[in-house]
Short mmCIF file of C-alpha atoms in Angstrom, two decimals:
data_model
loop_
_atom_site.label_atom_id
_atom_site.label_comp_id
_atom_site.label_asym_id
_atom_site.label_seq_id
_atom_site.Cartn_x
_atom_site.Cartn_y
_atom_site.Cartn_z
CA MET A 1 0.00 0.05 -0.10
CA THR A 2 2.28 2.82 -0.99
CA VAL A 3 1.90 6.07 -1.44
CA ASP A 4 5.32 6.73 -3.21
CA GLU A 5 8.55 5.33 -2.79
CA ALA A 6 10.08 7.84 -0.30
CA THR A 7 6.75 7.89 1.98
CA GLN A 8 4.76 4.58 2.40
CA THR A 9 1.80 5.25 4.37
CA ASN A 10 0.72 2.53 6.49
CA SER A 11 3.47 3.10 9.27
CA VAL A 12 3.92 6.36 11.64
CA PRO A 13 7.13 7.93 10.59
CA THR A 14 10.18 7.34 12.60
CA LYS A 15 12.04 9.62 14.61
CA SER A 16 14.64 10.21 11.87
CA ASP A 17 11.81 10.81 9.28
CA GLU A 18 10.39 13.25 11.74
CA ALA A 19 13.78 15.09 12.24
CA THR A 20 14.34 15.51 8.65
CA GLN A 21 10.88 17.66 8.38
CA THR A 22 11.08 21.27 7.45
CA ASN A 23 8.26 23.20 7.66
CA GLY A 24 5.97 20.04 7.66
CA LEU A 25 7.56 19.11 4.28
CA PRO A 26 10.42 16.45 3.96
CA PRO A 27 12.99 16.98 1.06
CA ARG A 28 12.05 15.00 -1.67
CA LYS A 29 14.24 11.75 -2.18
CA ASP A 30 14.49 10.54 -6.08
CA PRO A 31 12.96 6.51 -5.97
CA GLN A 32 15.94 4.36 -6.99
CA ALA A 33 13.82 2.04 -9.13
CA GLY A 34 15.58 -0.99 -10.55
CA LEU A 35 18.77 0.09 -8.57
CA LEU A 36 20.55 -2.65 -6.40
CA ASN A 37 22.29 -0.31 -4.20
CA GLU A 38 21.86 -2.31 -0.70
CA VAL A 39 23.20 -5.56 0.29
CA ASP A 40 19.57 -6.63 1.86
CA ALA A 41 18.40 -6.36 -2.25
CA SER A 42 20.79 -8.68 -3.37
CA ASP A 43 20.27 -11.34 -1.04
CA ASP A 44 16.92 -11.41 -1.81
CA ARG A 45 15.51 -14.83 -4.29
CA TRP A 46 12.14 -13.06 -5.04
CA THR A 47 11.65 -13.17 -9.17
CA VAL A 48 9.11 -12.53 -11.62
CA ASP A 49 9.10 -15.99 -12.22
CA SER A 50 8.69 -17.21 -8.88
CA VAL A 51 5.18 -15.63 -9.15
CA VAL A 52 4.39 -16.36 -12.89
CA SER A 53 4.64 -20.04 -12.48
CA THR A 54 2.05 -20.43 -9.81
CA ILE A 55 -0.54 -19.01 -12.12
CA THR A 56 -2.62 -21.41 -14.13
CA PRO A 57 -2.79 -21.16 -17.00
CA ARG A 58 0.67 -19.28 -17.26
CA TYR A 59 0.16 -16.15 -19.24
CA ALA A 60 1.35 -16.56 -23.06
CA GLU A 61 4.27 -14.59 -23.37
CA ASN A 62 6.06 -12.89 -26.46
CA THR A 63 2.97 -12.96 -28.57
CA SER A 64 1.41 -10.32 -30.84
CA SER A 65 -1.89 -10.68 -28.80
CA PRO A 66 -2.54 -8.18 -25.65
CA VAL A 67 -4.97 -10.36 -24.02
CA PRO A 68 -2.36 -12.12 -21.89
CA PHE A 69 -1.80 -8.86 -20.15
CA PHE A 70 -5.63 -8.10 -20.17
CA HIS A 71 -5.92 -11.36 -17.81
CA LEU A 72 -2.76 -9.75 -15.72
CA LEU A 73 -5.04 -6.97 -15.02
CA GLU A 74 -7.18 -9.12 -13.14
CA ARG A 75 -4.96 -9.58 -10.50
CA LEU A 76 -5.03 -5.77 -9.48
CA LYS A 77 -9.27 -6.24 -9.24
CA THR A 78 -8.74 -8.97 -6.71
CA THR A 79 -6.10 -7.61 -4.72
CA PRO A 80 -6.86 -6.00 -1.79
CA ARG A 81 -4.90 -2.98 -0.21
CA ALA A 82 -3.01 -4.55 2.48
CA GLY A 83 -3.02 -1.87 4.91
CA TRP A 84 -6.47 -1.86 5.65
CA CYS A 85 -6.51 -5.65 6.38
CA ARG A 86 -3.56 -4.92 9.24
CA PHE A 87 -6.38 -3.04 10.71
CA GLY A 88 -9.29 -5.53 10.14
CA ILE A 89 -11.36 -4.01 7.19
CA LYS A 90 -13.20 -6.58 5.72
CA ASN A 91 -13.30 -6.60 2.11
CA PRO A 92 -11.16 -3.60 1.74
CA GLU A 93 -10.65 -1.83 -1.41
CA SER A 94 -8.57 -3.72 -4.23
CA ILE A 95 -5.01 -1.83 -5.98
CA SER A 96 -7.70 -1.40 -9.00
CA ASP A 97 -10.03 0.21 -6.90
CA HIS A 98 -7.41 2.91 -6.04
CA MET A 99 -6.02 3.93 -8.98
CA TYR A 100 -9.35 4.31 -10.61
CA ARG A 101 -10.45 6.90 -8.11
CA MET A 102 -6.86 8.69 -8.38
CA SER A 103 -7.51 8.67 -11.98
CA ILE A 104 -10.67 10.36 -11.73
CA LEU A 105 -9.31 12.93 -8.88
CA THR A 106 -6.73 13.92 -11.61
CA MET A 107 -9.26 15.00 -14.03
CA MET A 108 -10.42 17.17 -11.16
CA ALA A 109 -7.57 19.14 -11.23
CA PRO A 110 -8.37 23.05 -11.08
CA LYS A 111 -7.22 25.47 -13.29
CA SER A 112 -4.60 26.69 -11.23
CA ILE A 113 -2.82 23.41 -12.17
CA SER A 114 -4.18 21.95 -15.01
CA SER A 115 -2.69 25.04 -17.04
CA LYS A 116 0.65 23.90 -16.08
CA LEU A 117 0.66 20.10 -16.49
CA ASN A 118 -0.55 17.32 -18.88
CA ILE A 119 -3.62 15.95 -17.18
CA LEU A 120 -4.12 13.51 -19.95
CA ARG A 121 -0.38 11.91 -18.53
CA CYS A 122 -1.58 12.30 -15.08
CA THR A 123 -4.47 10.19 -15.41
CA GLN A 124 -2.53 8.04 -17.40
CA MET A 125 0.12 7.60 -14.86
CA ALA A 126 -2.21 7.37 -11.73
CA LEU A 127 -3.72 4.26 -13.83
CA ILE A 128 -0.37 2.44 -13.88
CA HIS A 129 1.75 4.01 -11.24
CA ASP A 130 0.85 0.94 -9.14
CA MET A 131 0.53 -2.18 -11.90
CA ALA A 132 3.68 -3.72 -10.89
CA GLU A 133 1.41 -4.76 -7.75
CA ALA A 134 -0.33 -7.38 -9.87
CA LEU A 135 2.76 -9.67 -9.39
CA VAL A 136 4.53 -8.14 -6.43
CA GLY A 137 1.51 -7.70 -4.28
CA ASP A 138 0.91 -5.07 -1.71
CA ILE A 139 4.31 -4.23 0.11
CA THR A 140 3.91 -2.57 3.29
CA PRO A 141 6.47 -1.33 5.84
CA VAL A 142 5.76 -4.30 8.17
CA ASP A 143 6.58 -6.70 5.74
CA ASN A 144 10.32 -6.15 6.32
CA VAL A 145 11.20 -5.71 2.46
CA SER A 146 13.91 -3.07 2.05
CA LYS A 147 12.98 -0.12 -0.31
CA ALA A 148 15.60 -1.04 -2.66
CA GLU A 149 14.60 -4.56 -2.87
CA LYS A 150 10.68 -3.42 -3.43
CA SER A 151 12.08 -1.39 -6.15
CA ARG A 152 13.71 -4.05 -7.80
CA ARG A 153 10.62 -6.12 -7.94
CA GLU A 154 8.91 -3.35 -9.02
CA SER A 155 11.23 -2.52 -12.02
CA GLU A 156 11.47 -6.21 -12.79
CA THR A 157 7.65 -6.83 -13.00
CA MET A 158 7.32 -3.69 -15.22
CA ASP A 159 9.99 -5.06 -17.69
CA TYR A 160 8.25 -8.66 -17.59
CA ILE A 161 4.89 -6.84 -18.27
CA CYS A 162 6.24 -4.50 -21.29
CA LYS A 163 8.49 -6.72 -22.81
CA ASN A 164 7.47 -10.08 -22.18
CA LEU A 165 4.01 -9.34 -22.58
CA LEU A 166 3.34 -6.54 -24.51
CA GLY A 167 7.04 -6.18 -26.49
CA LYS A 168 5.59 -8.11 -30.00
CA TYR A 169 1.93 -6.17 -29.74
CA ASN A 170 1.89 -3.12 -31.97
CA GLY A 171 5.67 -3.23 -32.21
CA GLY A 172 6.04 -2.82 -28.72
CA LEU A 173 4.73 0.98 -28.58
CA ASN A 174 2.09 0.11 -26.00
CA GLY A 175 4.38 -1.50 -23.58
CA GLU A 176 6.91 1.07 -24.06
CA GLU A 177 4.50 3.81 -23.34
CA ILE A 178 3.44 2.37 -19.91
CA ARG A 179 7.06 1.79 -18.83
CA GLU A 180 7.98 5.31 -19.29
CA LEU A 181 4.87 6.37 -17.30
CA TRP A 182 5.97 3.76 -14.48
CA GLN A 183 9.08 5.18 -14.70
CA GLU A 184 8.55 8.85 -14.57
CA TYR A 185 6.16 8.16 -11.21
CA GLU A 186 9.13 6.45 -10.07
CA ASP A 187 11.46 9.13 -10.50
CA SER A 188 9.39 12.04 -9.06
CA LYS A 189 11.04 14.74 -11.40
CA THR A 190 8.47 16.23 -13.56
CA LEU A 191 5.51 18.40 -12.44
CA GLU A 192 3.00 15.50 -13.38
CA SER A 193 4.50 12.81 -11.04
CA HIS A 194 4.62 15.47 -8.32
CA PHE A 195 0.75 15.90 -9.01
CA VAL A 196 0.06 12.04 -9.02
CA HIS A 197 2.12 11.55 -5.98
CA ASP A 198 -0.16 14.36 -4.11
CA ILE A 199 -3.10 12.58 -5.63
CA ASP A 200 -2.04 9.03 -4.23
CA LYS A 201 -2.01 10.99 -0.79
CA ILE A 202 -5.32 12.44 -0.68
CA GLU A 203 -6.97 9.17 -2.34
CA LEU A 204 -5.31 7.18 1.00
CA ILE A 205 -7.00 10.25 3.25
CA LEU A 206 -10.44 9.80 1.38
CA GLN A 207 -10.28 6.15 2.25
CA MET A 208 -9.47 6.02 5.73
CA VAL A 209 -12.08 8.68 6.56
CA GLU A 210 -14.50 6.50 4.38
CA TYR A 211 -13.81 3.10 6.52
CA GLU A 212 -14.02 5.30 9.82
CA ARG A 213 -17.58 6.12 9.05
CA GLU A 214 -18.32 2.74 7.66
CA GLN A 215 -17.11 1.61 11.40
CA LYS A 216 -18.65 4.38 13.49
CA GLY A 217 -15.88 5.01 15.22
CA THR A 218 -14.85 1.25 16.01
CA VAL A 219 -11.48 1.42 13.79
CA ASP A 220 -9.06 4.37 14.48
CA LEU A 221 -7.02 5.02 10.96
CA GLY A 222 -5.48 8.17 11.84
CA GLU A 223 -2.33 6.54 11.54
CA PHE A 224 -2.53 7.43 8.12
CA THR A 225 -3.02 11.27 8.91
CA TRP A 226 0.81 12.30 8.78
CA VAL A 227 0.99 11.65 4.53
CA THR A 228 -0.81 14.77 4.45
CA LYS A 229 2.22 16.98 5.44
CA LYS A 230 3.85 15.49 2.61
CA ILE A 231 1.24 16.91 0.12
CA LEU A 232 3.36 19.48 -1.94
CA SER A 233 0.71 21.25 -4.20
CA PRO A 234 -1.19 23.80 -2.21
CA GLU A 235 -4.52 22.82 -4.34
CA VAL A 236 -4.39 19.23 -3.14
CA ARG A 237 -3.55 19.98 0.62
CA ALA A 238 -6.70 22.12 0.33
CA TRP A 239 -8.75 18.93 -0.55
CA SER A 240 -7.04 17.60 2.38
CA ASP A 241 -8.01 19.91 4.98
CA HIS A 242 -11.45 19.52 3.58
CA VAL A 243 -11.20 15.79 4.85
CA LEU A 244 -9.46 16.17 7.80
CA TRP A 245 -12.34 19.07 9.22
CA GLU A 246 -14.77 15.98 8.24
CA ARG A 247 -12.84 13.26 10.07
CA MET A 248 -12.56 15.86 13.09
CA GLU A 249 -16.38 16.33 12.92
CA LEU A 250 -17.05 12.56 12.48
CA TRP A 251 -15.02 12.17 15.71
CA GLN A 252 -16.71 14.81 17.62
CA GLY A 253 -20.08 13.38 16.64
CA LEU A 254 -19.43 10.06 17.93
CA GLU A 255 -18.22 12.20 21.20
CA LYS A 256 -14.75 10.17 20.88
CA LYS A 257 -11.00 11.53 20.46
CA PRO A 258 -9.31 9.13 18.10
CA SER A 259 -6.25 7.92 19.74
CA TRP A 260 -3.92 8.77 16.31
CA TRP A 261 -4.97 12.27 16.52
CA ASP A 262 -2.03 14.47 14.88
CA ASP A 263 -1.97 18.20 16.07
CA ASP A 264 -0.26 19.08 13.32
CA VAL A 265 -2.33 18.26 10.75
CA THR A 266 -5.76 19.88 12.34
CA PRO A 267 -7.16 22.02 9.88
CA LYS A 268 -7.30 25.28 10.21
#
């Protein structure tokens, strides 16, 4: 359940993370997608084939048809977002549920943002950014998988999808476009990728409050509110403040104070 490579969302930031924050915003680090620069990454034996070999029937590779890729996408529809499972949410959203709403949110960008960005590219990026989780799964910080190892798995999965499944379809152009969009999100250097990272965070916060409403205050998901401090654009931060205000009203209406309430993200 990843917000981005630098800010995974199902865990409270560590003391070292908190120490690096300035005015509520941490320095942005470029994700090292696919780079094995940590010892523990090189020692892991996870491979794409170790997952694909368990799928029956196995996806047909190196064909001119996109149908095997279409079948792989089904896994995104049926793989739950792992962070919610940790809190006992029954029938939680799937990875594709998350990406779908993100794509719609990008289309709601106000003119102050849309005038600066390629919104179509943002929408495409939102629909692709977690695609590797179809085989990798939704790795969370509690899974004890290093950032470098997670990046390796996801990068190799995207290579498999874009080359083995789509490399011979339409001259490989569609696969190349998907791989490029995914890498742009991972590298987080363009304005479009920064916006989609912000959208990733606001979608998480929306779902957090919706589950708390659904559970009528029996589940406290405020652990996730800290990600709002990492939203960069004022426009998306305003959306986030609105949602956090709704959350405050929810808990006040229940006459409860959630155990996870970060005063730093209390809406003004």
